[in-house]
Each structure stands twice: as C-alpha cells, then as structure tokens.
PDB file of C-alpha atoms and ligand atoms in Angstrom:
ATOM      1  CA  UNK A   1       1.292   5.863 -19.273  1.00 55.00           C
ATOM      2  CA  UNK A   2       0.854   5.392 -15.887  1.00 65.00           C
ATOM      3  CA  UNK A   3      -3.149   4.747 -14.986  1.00 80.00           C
ATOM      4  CA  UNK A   4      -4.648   7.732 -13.040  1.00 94.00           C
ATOM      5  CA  UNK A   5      -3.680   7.293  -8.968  1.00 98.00           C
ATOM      6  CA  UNK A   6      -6.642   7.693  -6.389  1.00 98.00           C
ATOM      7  CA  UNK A   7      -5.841   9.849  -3.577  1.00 99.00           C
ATOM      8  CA  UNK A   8      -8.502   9.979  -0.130  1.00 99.00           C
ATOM      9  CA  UNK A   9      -7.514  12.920   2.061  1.00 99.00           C
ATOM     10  CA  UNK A  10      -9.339  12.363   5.591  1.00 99.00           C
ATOM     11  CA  UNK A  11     -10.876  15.521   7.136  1.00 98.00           C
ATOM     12  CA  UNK A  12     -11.014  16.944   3.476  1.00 98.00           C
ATOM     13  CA  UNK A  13     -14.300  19.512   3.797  1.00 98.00           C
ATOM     14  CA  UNK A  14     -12.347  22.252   5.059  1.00 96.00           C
ATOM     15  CA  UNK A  15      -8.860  23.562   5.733  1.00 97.00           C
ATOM     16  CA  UNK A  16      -5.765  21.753   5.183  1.00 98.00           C
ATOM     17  CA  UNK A  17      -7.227  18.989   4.065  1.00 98.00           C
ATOM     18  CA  UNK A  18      -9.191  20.663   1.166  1.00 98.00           C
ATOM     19  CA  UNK A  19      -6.267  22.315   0.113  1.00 98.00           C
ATOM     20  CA  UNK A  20      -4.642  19.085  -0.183  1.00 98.00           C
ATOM     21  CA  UNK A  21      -6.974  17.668  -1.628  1.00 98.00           C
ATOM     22  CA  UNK A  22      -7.397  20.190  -4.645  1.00 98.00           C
ATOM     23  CA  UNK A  23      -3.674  20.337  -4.741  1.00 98.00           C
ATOM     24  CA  UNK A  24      -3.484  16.486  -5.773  1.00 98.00           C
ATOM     25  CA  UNK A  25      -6.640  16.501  -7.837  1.00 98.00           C
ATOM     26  CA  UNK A  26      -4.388  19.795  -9.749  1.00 98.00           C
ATOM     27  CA  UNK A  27      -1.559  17.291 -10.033  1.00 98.00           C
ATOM     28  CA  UNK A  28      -4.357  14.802 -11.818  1.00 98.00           C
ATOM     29  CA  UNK A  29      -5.742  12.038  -8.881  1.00 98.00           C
ATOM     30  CA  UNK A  30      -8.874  11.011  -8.454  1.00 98.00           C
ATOM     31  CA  UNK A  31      -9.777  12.235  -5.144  1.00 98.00           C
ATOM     32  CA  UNK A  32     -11.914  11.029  -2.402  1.00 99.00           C
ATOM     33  CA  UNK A  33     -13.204  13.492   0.140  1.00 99.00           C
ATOM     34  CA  UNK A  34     -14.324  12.333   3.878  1.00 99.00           C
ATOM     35  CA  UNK A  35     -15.393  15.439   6.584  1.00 98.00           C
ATOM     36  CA  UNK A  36     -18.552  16.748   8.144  1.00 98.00           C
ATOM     37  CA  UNK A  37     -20.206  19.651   6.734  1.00 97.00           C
ATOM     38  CA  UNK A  38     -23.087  21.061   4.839  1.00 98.00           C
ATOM     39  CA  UNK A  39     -24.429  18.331   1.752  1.00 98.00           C
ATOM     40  CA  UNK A  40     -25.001  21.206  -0.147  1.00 98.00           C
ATOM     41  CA  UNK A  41     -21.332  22.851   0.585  1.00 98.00           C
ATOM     42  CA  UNK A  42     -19.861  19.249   0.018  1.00 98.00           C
ATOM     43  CA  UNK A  43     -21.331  18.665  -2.994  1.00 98.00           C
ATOM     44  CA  UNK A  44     -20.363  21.892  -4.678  1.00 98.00           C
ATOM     45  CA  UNK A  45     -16.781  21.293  -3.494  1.00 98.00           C
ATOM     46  CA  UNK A  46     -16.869  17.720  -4.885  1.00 98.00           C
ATOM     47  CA  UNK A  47     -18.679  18.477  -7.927  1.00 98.00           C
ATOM     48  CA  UNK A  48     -15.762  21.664  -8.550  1.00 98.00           C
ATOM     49  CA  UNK A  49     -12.583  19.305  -8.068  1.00 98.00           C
ATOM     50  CA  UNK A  50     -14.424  17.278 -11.153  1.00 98.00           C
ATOM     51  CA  UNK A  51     -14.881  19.939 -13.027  1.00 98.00           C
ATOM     52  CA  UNK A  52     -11.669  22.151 -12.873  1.00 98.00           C
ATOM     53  CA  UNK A  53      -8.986  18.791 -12.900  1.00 98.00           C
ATOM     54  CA  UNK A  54     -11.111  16.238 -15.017  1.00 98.00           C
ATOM     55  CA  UNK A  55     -10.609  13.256 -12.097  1.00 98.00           C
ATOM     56  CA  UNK A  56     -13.223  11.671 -10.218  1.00 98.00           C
ATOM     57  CA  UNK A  57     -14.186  12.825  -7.085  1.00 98.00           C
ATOM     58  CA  UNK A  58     -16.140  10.941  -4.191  1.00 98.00           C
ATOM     59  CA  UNK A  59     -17.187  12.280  -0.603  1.00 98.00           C
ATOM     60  CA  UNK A  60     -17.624   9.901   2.312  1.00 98.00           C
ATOM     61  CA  UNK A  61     -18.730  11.140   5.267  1.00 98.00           C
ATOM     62  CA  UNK A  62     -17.451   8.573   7.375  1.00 98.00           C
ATOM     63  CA  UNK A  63     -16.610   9.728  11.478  1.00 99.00           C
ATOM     64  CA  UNK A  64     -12.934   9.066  11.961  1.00 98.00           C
ATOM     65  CA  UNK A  65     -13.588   8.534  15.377  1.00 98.00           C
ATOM     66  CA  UNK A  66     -15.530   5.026  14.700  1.00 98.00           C
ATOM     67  CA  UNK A  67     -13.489   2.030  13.400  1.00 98.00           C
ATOM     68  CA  UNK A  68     -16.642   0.528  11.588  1.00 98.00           C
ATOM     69  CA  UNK A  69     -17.041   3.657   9.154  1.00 98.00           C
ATOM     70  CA  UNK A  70     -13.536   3.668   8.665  1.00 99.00           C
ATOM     71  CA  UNK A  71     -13.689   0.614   7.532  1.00 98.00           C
ATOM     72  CA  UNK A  72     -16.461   1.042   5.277  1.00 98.00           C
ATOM     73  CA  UNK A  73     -15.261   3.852   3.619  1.00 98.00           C
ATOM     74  CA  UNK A  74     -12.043   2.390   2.582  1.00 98.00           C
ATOM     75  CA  UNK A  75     -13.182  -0.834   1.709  1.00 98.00           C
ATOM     76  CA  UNK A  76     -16.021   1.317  -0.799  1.00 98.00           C
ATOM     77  CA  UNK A  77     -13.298   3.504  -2.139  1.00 98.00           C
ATOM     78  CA  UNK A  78     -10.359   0.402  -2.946  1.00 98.00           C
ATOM     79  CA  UNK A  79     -13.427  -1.388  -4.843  1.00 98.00           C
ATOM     80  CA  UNK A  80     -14.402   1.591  -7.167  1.00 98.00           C
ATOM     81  CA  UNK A  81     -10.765   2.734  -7.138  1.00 98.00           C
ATOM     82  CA  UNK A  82      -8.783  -0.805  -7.097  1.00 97.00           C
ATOM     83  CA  UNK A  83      -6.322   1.211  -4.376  1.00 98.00           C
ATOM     84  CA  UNK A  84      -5.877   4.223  -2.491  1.00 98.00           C
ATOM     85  CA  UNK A  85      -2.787   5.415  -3.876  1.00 98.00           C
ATOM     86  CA  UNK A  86      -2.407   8.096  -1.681  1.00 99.00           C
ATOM     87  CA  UNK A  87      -3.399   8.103   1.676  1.00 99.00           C
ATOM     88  CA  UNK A  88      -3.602  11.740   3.617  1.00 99.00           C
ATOM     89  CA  UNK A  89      -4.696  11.213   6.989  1.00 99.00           C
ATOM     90  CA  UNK A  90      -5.529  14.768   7.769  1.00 98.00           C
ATOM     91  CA  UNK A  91      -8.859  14.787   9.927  1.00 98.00           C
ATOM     92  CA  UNK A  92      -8.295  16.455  13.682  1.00 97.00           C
ATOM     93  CA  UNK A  93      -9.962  18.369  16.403  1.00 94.00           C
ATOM     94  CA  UNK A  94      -8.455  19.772  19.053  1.00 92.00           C
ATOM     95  CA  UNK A  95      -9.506  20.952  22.728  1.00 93.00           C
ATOM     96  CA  UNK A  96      -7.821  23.513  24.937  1.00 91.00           C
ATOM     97  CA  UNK A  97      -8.218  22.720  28.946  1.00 96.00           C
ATOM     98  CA  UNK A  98      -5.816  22.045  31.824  1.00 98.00           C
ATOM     99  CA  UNK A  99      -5.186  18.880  32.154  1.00 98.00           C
ATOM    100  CA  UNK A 100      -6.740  18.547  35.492  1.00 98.00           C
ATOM    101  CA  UNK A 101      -9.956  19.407  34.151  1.00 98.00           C
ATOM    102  CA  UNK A 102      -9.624  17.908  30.958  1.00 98.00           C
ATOM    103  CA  UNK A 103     -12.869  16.441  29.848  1.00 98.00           C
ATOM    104  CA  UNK A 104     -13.082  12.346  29.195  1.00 98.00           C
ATOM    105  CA  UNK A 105     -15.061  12.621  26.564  1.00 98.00           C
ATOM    106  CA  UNK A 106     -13.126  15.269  24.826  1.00 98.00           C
ATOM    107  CA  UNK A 107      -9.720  12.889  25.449  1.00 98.00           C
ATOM    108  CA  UNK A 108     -11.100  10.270  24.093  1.00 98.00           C
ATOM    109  CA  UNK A 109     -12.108  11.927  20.983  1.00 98.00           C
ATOM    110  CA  UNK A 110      -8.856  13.763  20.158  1.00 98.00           C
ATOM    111  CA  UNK A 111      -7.179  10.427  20.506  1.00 99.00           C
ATOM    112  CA  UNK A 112      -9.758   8.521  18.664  1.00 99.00           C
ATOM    113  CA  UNK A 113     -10.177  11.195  15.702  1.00 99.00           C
ATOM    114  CA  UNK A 114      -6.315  12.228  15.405  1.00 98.00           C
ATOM    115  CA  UNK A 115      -4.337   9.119  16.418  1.00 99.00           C
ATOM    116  CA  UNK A 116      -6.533   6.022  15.812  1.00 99.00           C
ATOM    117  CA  UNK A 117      -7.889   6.916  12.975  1.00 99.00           C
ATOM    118  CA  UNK A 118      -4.543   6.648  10.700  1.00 99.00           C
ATOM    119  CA  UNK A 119      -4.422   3.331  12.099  1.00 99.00           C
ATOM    120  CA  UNK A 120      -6.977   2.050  10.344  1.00 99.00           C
ATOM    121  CA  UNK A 121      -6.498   4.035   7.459  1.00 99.00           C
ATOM    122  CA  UNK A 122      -3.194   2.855   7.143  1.00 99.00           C
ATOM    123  CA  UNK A 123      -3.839  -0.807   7.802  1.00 99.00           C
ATOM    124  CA  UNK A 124      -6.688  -1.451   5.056  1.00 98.00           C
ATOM    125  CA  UNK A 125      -4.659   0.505   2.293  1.00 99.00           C
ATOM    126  CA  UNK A 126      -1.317  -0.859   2.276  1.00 98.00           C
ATOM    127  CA  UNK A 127      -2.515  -4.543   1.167  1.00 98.00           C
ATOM    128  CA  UNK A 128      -3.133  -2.657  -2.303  1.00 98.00           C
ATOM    129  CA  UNK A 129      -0.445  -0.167  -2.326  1.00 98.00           C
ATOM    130  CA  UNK A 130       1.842  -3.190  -1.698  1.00 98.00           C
ATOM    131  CA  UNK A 131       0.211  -5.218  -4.264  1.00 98.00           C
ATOM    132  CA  UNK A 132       1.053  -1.873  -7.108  1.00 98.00           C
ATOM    133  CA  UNK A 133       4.269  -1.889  -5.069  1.00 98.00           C
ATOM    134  CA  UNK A 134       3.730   2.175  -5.062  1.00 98.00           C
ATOM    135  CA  UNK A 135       1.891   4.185  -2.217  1.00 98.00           C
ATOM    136  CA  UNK A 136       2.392   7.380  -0.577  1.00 99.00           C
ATOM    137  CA  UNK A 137       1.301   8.016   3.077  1.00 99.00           C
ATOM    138  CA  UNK A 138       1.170  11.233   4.361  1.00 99.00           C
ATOM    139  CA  UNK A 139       0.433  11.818   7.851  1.00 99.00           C
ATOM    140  CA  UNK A 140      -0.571  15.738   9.000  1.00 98.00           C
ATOM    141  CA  UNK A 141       0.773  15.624  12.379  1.00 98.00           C
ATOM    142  CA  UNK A 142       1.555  19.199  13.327  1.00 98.00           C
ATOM    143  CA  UNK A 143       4.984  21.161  15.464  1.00 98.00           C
ATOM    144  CA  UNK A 144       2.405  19.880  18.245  1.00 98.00           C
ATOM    145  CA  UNK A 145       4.194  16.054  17.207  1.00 98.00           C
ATOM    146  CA  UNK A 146       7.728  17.596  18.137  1.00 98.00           C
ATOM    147  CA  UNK A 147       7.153  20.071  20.927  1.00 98.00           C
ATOM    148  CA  UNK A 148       4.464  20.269  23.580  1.00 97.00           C
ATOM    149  CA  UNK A 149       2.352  23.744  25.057  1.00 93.00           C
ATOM    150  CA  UNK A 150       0.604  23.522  27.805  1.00 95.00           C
ATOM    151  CA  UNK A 151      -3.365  23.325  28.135  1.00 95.00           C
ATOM    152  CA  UNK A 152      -3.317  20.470  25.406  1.00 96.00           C
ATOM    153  CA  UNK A 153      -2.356  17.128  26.628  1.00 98.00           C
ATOM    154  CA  UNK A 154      -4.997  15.402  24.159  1.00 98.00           C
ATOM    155  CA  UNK A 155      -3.520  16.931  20.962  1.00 98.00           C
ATOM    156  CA  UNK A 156       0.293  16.678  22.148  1.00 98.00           C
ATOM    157  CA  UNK A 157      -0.160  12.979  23.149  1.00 99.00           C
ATOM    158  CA  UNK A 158      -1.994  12.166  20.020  1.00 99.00           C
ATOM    159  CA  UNK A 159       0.633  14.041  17.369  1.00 98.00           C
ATOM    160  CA  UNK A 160       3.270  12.623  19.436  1.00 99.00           C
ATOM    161  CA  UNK A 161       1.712   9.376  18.975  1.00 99.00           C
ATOM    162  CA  UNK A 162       1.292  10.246  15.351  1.00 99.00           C
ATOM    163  CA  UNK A 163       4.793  10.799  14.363  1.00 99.00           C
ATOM    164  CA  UNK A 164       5.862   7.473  16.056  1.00 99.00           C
ATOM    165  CA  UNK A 165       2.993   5.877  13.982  1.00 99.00           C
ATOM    166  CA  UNK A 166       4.889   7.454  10.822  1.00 99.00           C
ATOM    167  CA  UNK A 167       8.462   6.335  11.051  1.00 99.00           C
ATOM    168  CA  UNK A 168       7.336   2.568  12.625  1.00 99.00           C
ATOM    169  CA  UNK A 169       5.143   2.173   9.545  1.00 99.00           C
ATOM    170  CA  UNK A 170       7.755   4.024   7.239  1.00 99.00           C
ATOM    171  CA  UNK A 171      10.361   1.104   8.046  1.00 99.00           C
ATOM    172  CA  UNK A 172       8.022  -1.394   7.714  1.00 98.00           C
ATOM    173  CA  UNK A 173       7.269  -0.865   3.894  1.00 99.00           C
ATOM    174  CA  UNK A 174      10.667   0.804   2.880  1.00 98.00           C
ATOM    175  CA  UNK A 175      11.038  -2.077   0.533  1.00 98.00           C
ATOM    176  CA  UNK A 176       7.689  -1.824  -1.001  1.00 98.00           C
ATOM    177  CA  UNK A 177       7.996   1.344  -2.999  1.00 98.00           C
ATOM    178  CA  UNK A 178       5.670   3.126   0.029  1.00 99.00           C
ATOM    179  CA  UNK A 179       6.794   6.349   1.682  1.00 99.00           C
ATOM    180  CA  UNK A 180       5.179   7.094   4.919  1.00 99.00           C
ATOM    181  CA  UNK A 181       6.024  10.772   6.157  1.00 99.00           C
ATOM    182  CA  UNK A 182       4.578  13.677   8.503  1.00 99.00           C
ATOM    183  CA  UNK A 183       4.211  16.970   8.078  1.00 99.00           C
ATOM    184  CA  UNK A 184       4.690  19.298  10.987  1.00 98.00           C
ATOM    185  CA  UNK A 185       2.866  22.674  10.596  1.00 98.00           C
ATOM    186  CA  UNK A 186       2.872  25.372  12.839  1.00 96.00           C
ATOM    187  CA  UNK A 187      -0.231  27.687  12.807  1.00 92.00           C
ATOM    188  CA  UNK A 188      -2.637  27.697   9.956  1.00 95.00           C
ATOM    189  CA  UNK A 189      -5.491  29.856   9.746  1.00 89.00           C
ATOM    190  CA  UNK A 190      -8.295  27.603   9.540  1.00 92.00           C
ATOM    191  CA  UNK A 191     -11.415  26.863  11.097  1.00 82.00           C
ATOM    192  CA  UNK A 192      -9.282  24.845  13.690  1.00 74.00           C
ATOM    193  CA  UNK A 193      -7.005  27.938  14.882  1.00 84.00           C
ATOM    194  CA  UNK A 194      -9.629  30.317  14.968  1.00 86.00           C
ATOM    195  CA  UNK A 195     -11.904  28.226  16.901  1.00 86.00           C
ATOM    196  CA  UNK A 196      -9.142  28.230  19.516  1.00 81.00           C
ATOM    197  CA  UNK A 197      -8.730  31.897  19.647  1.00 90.00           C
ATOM    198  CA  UNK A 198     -11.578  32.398  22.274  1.00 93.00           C
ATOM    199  CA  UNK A 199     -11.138  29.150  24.057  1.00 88.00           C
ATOM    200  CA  UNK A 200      -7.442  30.150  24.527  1.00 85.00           C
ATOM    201  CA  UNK A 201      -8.570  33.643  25.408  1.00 93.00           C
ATOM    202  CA  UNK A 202     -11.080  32.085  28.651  1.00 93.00           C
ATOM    203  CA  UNK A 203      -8.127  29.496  29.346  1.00 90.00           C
ATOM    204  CA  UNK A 204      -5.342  32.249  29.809  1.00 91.00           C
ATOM    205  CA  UNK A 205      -7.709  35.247  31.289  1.00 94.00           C
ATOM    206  CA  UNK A 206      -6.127  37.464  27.675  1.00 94.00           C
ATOM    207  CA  UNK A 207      -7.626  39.457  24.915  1.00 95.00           C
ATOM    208  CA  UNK A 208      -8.103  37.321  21.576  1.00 93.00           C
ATOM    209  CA  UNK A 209      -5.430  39.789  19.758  1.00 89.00           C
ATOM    210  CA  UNK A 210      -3.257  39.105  23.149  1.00 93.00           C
ATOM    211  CA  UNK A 211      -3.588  35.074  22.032  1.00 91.00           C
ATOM    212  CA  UNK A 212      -3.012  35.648  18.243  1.00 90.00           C
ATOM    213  CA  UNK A 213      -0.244  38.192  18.856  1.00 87.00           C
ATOM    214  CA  UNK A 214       1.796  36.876  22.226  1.00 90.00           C
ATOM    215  CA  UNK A 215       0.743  33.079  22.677  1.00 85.00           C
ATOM    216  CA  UNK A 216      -0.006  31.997  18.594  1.00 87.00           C
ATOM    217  CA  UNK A 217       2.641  33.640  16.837  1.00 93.00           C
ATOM    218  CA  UNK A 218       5.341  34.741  19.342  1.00 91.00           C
ATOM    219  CA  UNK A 219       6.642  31.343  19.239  1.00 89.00           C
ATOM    220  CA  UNK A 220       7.026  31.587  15.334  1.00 94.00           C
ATOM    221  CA  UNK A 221       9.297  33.456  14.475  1.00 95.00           C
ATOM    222  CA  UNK A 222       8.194  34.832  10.954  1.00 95.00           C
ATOM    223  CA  UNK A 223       5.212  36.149  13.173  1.00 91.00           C
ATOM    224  CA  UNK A 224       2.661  35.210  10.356  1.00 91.00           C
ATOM    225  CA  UNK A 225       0.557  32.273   9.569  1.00 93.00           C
ATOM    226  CA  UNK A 226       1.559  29.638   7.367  1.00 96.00           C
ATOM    227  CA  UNK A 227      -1.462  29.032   4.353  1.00 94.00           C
ATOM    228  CA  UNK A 228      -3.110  25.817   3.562  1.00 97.00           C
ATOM    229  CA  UNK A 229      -1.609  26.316   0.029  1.00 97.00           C
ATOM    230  CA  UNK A 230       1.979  26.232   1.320  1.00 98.00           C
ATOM    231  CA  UNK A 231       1.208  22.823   3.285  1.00 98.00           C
ATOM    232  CA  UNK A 232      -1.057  21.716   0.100  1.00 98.00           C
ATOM    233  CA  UNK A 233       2.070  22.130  -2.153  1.00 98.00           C
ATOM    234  CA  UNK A 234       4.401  20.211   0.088  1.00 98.00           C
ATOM    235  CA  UNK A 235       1.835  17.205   0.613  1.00 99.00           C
ATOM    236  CA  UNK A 236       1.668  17.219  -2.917  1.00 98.00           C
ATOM    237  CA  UNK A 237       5.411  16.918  -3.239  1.00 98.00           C
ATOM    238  CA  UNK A 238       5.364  14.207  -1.189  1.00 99.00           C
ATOM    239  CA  UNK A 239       2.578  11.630  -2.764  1.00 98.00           C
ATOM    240  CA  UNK A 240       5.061  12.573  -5.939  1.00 98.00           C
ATOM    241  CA  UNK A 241       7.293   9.770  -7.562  1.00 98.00           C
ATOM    242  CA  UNK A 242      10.083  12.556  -6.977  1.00 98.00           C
ATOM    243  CA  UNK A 243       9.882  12.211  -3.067  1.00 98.00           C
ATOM    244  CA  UNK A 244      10.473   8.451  -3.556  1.00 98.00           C
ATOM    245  CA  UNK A 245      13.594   8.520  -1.030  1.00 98.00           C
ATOM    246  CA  UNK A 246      11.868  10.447   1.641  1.00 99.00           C
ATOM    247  CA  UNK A 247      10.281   8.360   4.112  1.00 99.00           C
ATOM    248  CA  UNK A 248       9.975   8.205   7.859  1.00 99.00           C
ATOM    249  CA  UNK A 249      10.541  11.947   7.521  1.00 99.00           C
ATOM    250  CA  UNK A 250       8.932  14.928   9.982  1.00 98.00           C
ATOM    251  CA  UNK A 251       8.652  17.744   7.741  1.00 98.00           C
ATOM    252  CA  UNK A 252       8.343  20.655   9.763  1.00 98.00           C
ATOM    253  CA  UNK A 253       6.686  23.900   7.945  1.00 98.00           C
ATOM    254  CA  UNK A 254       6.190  26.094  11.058  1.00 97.00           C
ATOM    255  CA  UNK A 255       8.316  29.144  10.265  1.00 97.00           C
ATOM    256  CA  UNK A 256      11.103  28.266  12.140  1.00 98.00           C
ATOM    257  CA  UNK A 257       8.893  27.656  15.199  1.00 97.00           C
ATOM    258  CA  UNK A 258      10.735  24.502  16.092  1.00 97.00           C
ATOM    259  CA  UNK A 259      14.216  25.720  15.275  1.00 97.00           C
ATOM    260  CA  UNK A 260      14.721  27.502  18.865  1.00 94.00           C
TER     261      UNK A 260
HETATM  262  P1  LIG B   1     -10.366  22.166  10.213  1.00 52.58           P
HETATM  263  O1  LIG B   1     -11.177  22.186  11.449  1.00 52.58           O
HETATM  264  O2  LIG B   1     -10.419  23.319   9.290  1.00 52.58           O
HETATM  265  O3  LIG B   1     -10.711  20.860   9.386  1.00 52.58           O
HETATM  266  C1  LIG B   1     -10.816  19.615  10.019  1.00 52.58           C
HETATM  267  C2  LIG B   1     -11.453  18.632   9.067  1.00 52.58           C
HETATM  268  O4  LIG B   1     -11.590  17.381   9.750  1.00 52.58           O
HETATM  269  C3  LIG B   1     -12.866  19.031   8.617  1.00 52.58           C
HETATM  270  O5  LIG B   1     -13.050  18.615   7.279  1.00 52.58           O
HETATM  271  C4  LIG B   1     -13.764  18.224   9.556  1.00 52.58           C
HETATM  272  O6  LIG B   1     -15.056  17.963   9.023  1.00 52.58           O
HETATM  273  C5  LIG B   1     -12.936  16.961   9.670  1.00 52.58           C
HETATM  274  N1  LIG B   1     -13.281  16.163  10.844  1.00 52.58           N
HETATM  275  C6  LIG B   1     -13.291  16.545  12.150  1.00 52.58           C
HETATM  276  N2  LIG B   1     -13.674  15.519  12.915  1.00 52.58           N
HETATM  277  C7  LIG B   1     -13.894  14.472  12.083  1.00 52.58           C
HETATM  278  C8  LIG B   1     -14.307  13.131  12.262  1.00 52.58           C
HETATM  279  N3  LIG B   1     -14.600  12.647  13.483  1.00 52.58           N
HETATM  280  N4  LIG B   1     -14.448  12.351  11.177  1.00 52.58           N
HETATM  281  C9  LIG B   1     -14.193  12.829   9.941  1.00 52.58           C
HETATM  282  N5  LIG B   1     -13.789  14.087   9.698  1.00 52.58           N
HETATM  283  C10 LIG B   1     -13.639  14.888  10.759  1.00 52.58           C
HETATM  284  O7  LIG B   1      -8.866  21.869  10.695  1.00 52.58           O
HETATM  285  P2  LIG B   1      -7.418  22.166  10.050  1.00 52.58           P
HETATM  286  O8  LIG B   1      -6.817  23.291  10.785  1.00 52.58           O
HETATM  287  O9  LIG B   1      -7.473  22.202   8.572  1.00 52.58           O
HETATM  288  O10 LIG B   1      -6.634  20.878  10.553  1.00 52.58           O
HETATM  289  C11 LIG B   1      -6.367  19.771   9.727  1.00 52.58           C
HETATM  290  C12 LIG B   1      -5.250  18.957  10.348  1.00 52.58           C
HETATM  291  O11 LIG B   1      -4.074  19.751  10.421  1.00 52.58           O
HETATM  292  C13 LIG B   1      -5.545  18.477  11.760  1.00 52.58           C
HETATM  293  O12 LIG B   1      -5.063  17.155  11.937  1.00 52.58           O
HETATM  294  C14 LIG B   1      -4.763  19.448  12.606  1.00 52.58           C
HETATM  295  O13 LIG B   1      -4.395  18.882  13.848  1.00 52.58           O
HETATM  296  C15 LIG B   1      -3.552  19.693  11.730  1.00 52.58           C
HETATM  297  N6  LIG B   1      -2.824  20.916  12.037  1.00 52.58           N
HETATM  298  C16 LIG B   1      -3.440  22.131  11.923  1.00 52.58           C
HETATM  299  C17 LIG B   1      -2.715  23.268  12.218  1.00 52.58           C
HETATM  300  C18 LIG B   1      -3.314  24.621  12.086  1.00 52.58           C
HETATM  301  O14 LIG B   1      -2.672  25.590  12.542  1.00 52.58           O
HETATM  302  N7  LIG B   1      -4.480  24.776  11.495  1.00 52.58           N
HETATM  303  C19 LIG B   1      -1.392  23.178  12.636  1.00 52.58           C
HETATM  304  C20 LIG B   1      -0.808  21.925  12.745  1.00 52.58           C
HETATM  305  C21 LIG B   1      -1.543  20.804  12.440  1.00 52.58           C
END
C-alpha cells in the first residue's frame, strides 16, 4: 500500500485554496494549511479536515510574501511529513489601479505573494519529491496567465510570470515522476472577486451589478461563475497518479472565457 501522501496548499484559509485543500484531504492526504485568518476560524477548519477524512492536518501561518517564513514552513512540514507530496501554490491578492497610479507597495506585493512565492515553494520541495521520485505541483495561475485586462498590470505580470514558472520547472523534472501544471480559472466567487466588485466599480465610474454583469462575466461566455468545487475537483485530478502524463499543462476552467 502506498504510505499516506502530504499535500500543503498555500493560501488555504479561504476560497480556492480551501476547497482544494478539503478536496485532497477527501481523496486521503495529509494536509497542511498556510493563510491569514481568524485562530479560532483556522482551527475549526483544521480540526474538521481531521475529523471528516481521518489525515493529519497542520496550519502554518507563514506570509508568502517573506522568503524566511517560507522557508520555515516548508522545512517544519518535510520534517514531520518526510515530503510534501503535493505542492498547491494557491495564495494571491490582487489590486485594481491604472497603471500610472499603481501603488509600489501594492506591486511589490502582488509580485512577491503570487509569483515569488512558488519559487520558493517549489525549490525546497522537489529535493524530496525527487528523492520518492513522485510529486505533483500544481500552480493556480488564473485566465489572467493567458490573457491580460486592463487596470491590473501587477496580477497579469505575475500569472504571466507564473505560467512560465510552470512549464520551465515542468521540463526540468519530466524524468523524475513530477508533474508541474497550472490551472487557469476564470471568475470564482470568493472573497478575492467580491472584494474587487467595488474597487472595479470606483475604477470604471459603474454600478457594482454593471461590473458583475458587463465587465466580470460578459467576457465568459456561460455568464456564470465557476465554484471552488469545480477547480477543487480538477486540482485533485491533477496531484492524482492518473494525471501522470500531464505536465507543463495550462488548464484553463474559465467557461470558455479564453476560447474567443
Ligand atoms: P481568497 O482571497 O479567497 O483567498 C486567498 C488566500 O490566500 C487566503 O487564504 C489568504 O489568507 C491567503 N493569503 C493572502 N495573502 C497571503 C500571504 N501573504 N501569505 C499567505 N497567505 C496569503 O482568494 P481566491 O479567490 O480563493 O484566490 C486563490 C487563488 O486563485 C489566487 O492565486 C487567485 O489569483 C487565483 N484565482 C482566483 C480567481 C477567482 O475568480 N477567484 C480566478 C483566477 C485565479
């Protein structure tokens, strides 16, 4: 029997990355959570993925944006764990603002949080995935990696820069049973997207159904949101031994967004 596989899903207290996460502690990994949030909120999350699927589960609440922590948190998960099996890097933020007025700080961030990060994420796990000659990274860029709108340079760059990240690693380990992918979602409701509703609104001088309605989902054209469980399920797919020959892929799962 093959010994239990440890997953870490980065950004994993909310949205996407909590559905992913549950979705691979349903198919039976140990899971360890990273994300900011309330201790309490975190701890009944964590203490409910041990509970319903029997694995271990483990939050670190490690910022993405700093190198150090990163570090810290993988190194303290491969020692309990022996290897991160799975590696989701998931965490993002986003900001909406021409690009003339685009805050440093903000740039720096969104580069930092969704770029870097899987960087180092990537770098400290694949010594033991290539050691158990299996590992699975999965890399939640976003349609935002394939196509660009305008008022977010930061998040284009960085998804751009994300997918490249994916297929240069991908070739790199082809040969060491590691698949390194990226999925490509269109709009999910989650705390992200509706946090961008107003901003978009003040950006664009519109009503927040306007944004939702003509700027969101015109561009997708089964005019609805995608869920976290659809993007869970195909994540899951993906860190499976059945996905084996996919690698270097861009999944997209954005309703046919990037079709036209
Ligand atoms: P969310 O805001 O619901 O969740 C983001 C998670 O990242 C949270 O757990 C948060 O605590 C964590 N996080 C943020 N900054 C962090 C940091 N510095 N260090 C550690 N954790 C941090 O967002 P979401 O919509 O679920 O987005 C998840 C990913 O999916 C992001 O990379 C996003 O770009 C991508 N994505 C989202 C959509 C969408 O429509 N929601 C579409 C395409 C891609």
């Amino acid at each position: 029997m093959t010994p239990r596989r440890t997953a870490l899903v980065t950004g994993s207290t909310s949205g996407i990355g909590q559905g992913i996460a549950e979705a691979l502690a349903r198919a039976g990994m140990n899971v360890v959570l990273n994300g900011f949030g309330e201790p309490a909120a975190i701890e009944r999350q964590r203490a409910a993925i041990e509970r319903e699927h029997g694995v271990a589960a483990r939050h670190v609440g490690a910022d993405m944006a700093k190198p150090a922590e990163i570090e810290a948190m993988m190194t303290r998960a491969i020692d309990e764990f022996g290897a991160i099996d799975v590696l989701v890097n998931n965490a993002g933020i986003q900001h909406v603002a021409a690009v003339d007025a685009f805050p440093v700080d903000r740039w720096d961030a969104i580069i930092a949080v969704n770029l870097c990060s899987a960087f180092h994420t990537t770098r400290l796990a694949l010594p033991a995935m290539k050691t158990r000659k299996w590992g699975r990274i999965v890399n939640i860029a976003s349609a935002h990696a394939l196509i660009a709108s305008p008022f977010k340079s930061a998040y284009v760059a960085a998804k751009h820069g994300l997918a490249g990240f994916t297929k240069s690693v991908a070739l790199e380990v082809a040969q060491d049973g590691i698949t390194v992918n990226a999925i490509c979602p269109g709009y999910v409701l989650t705390p992200l997207v509706q946090a961008q509703i107003p901003d978009q609104a003040r950006t664009r001088g519109v009503s927040e159904e306007e944004v939702v309605q003509k700027v969101m989902l015109a561009g997708q054209p089964t005019r609805r949101f995608i869920d976290i469980a659809e993007v869970a399920e195909l994540a899951a797919y993906l860190a499976s031994d059945a996905a084996r020959s996919i690698t270097g892929a861009m999944m997209s799962i954005d309703g046919g967004w990037t079709a036209q």
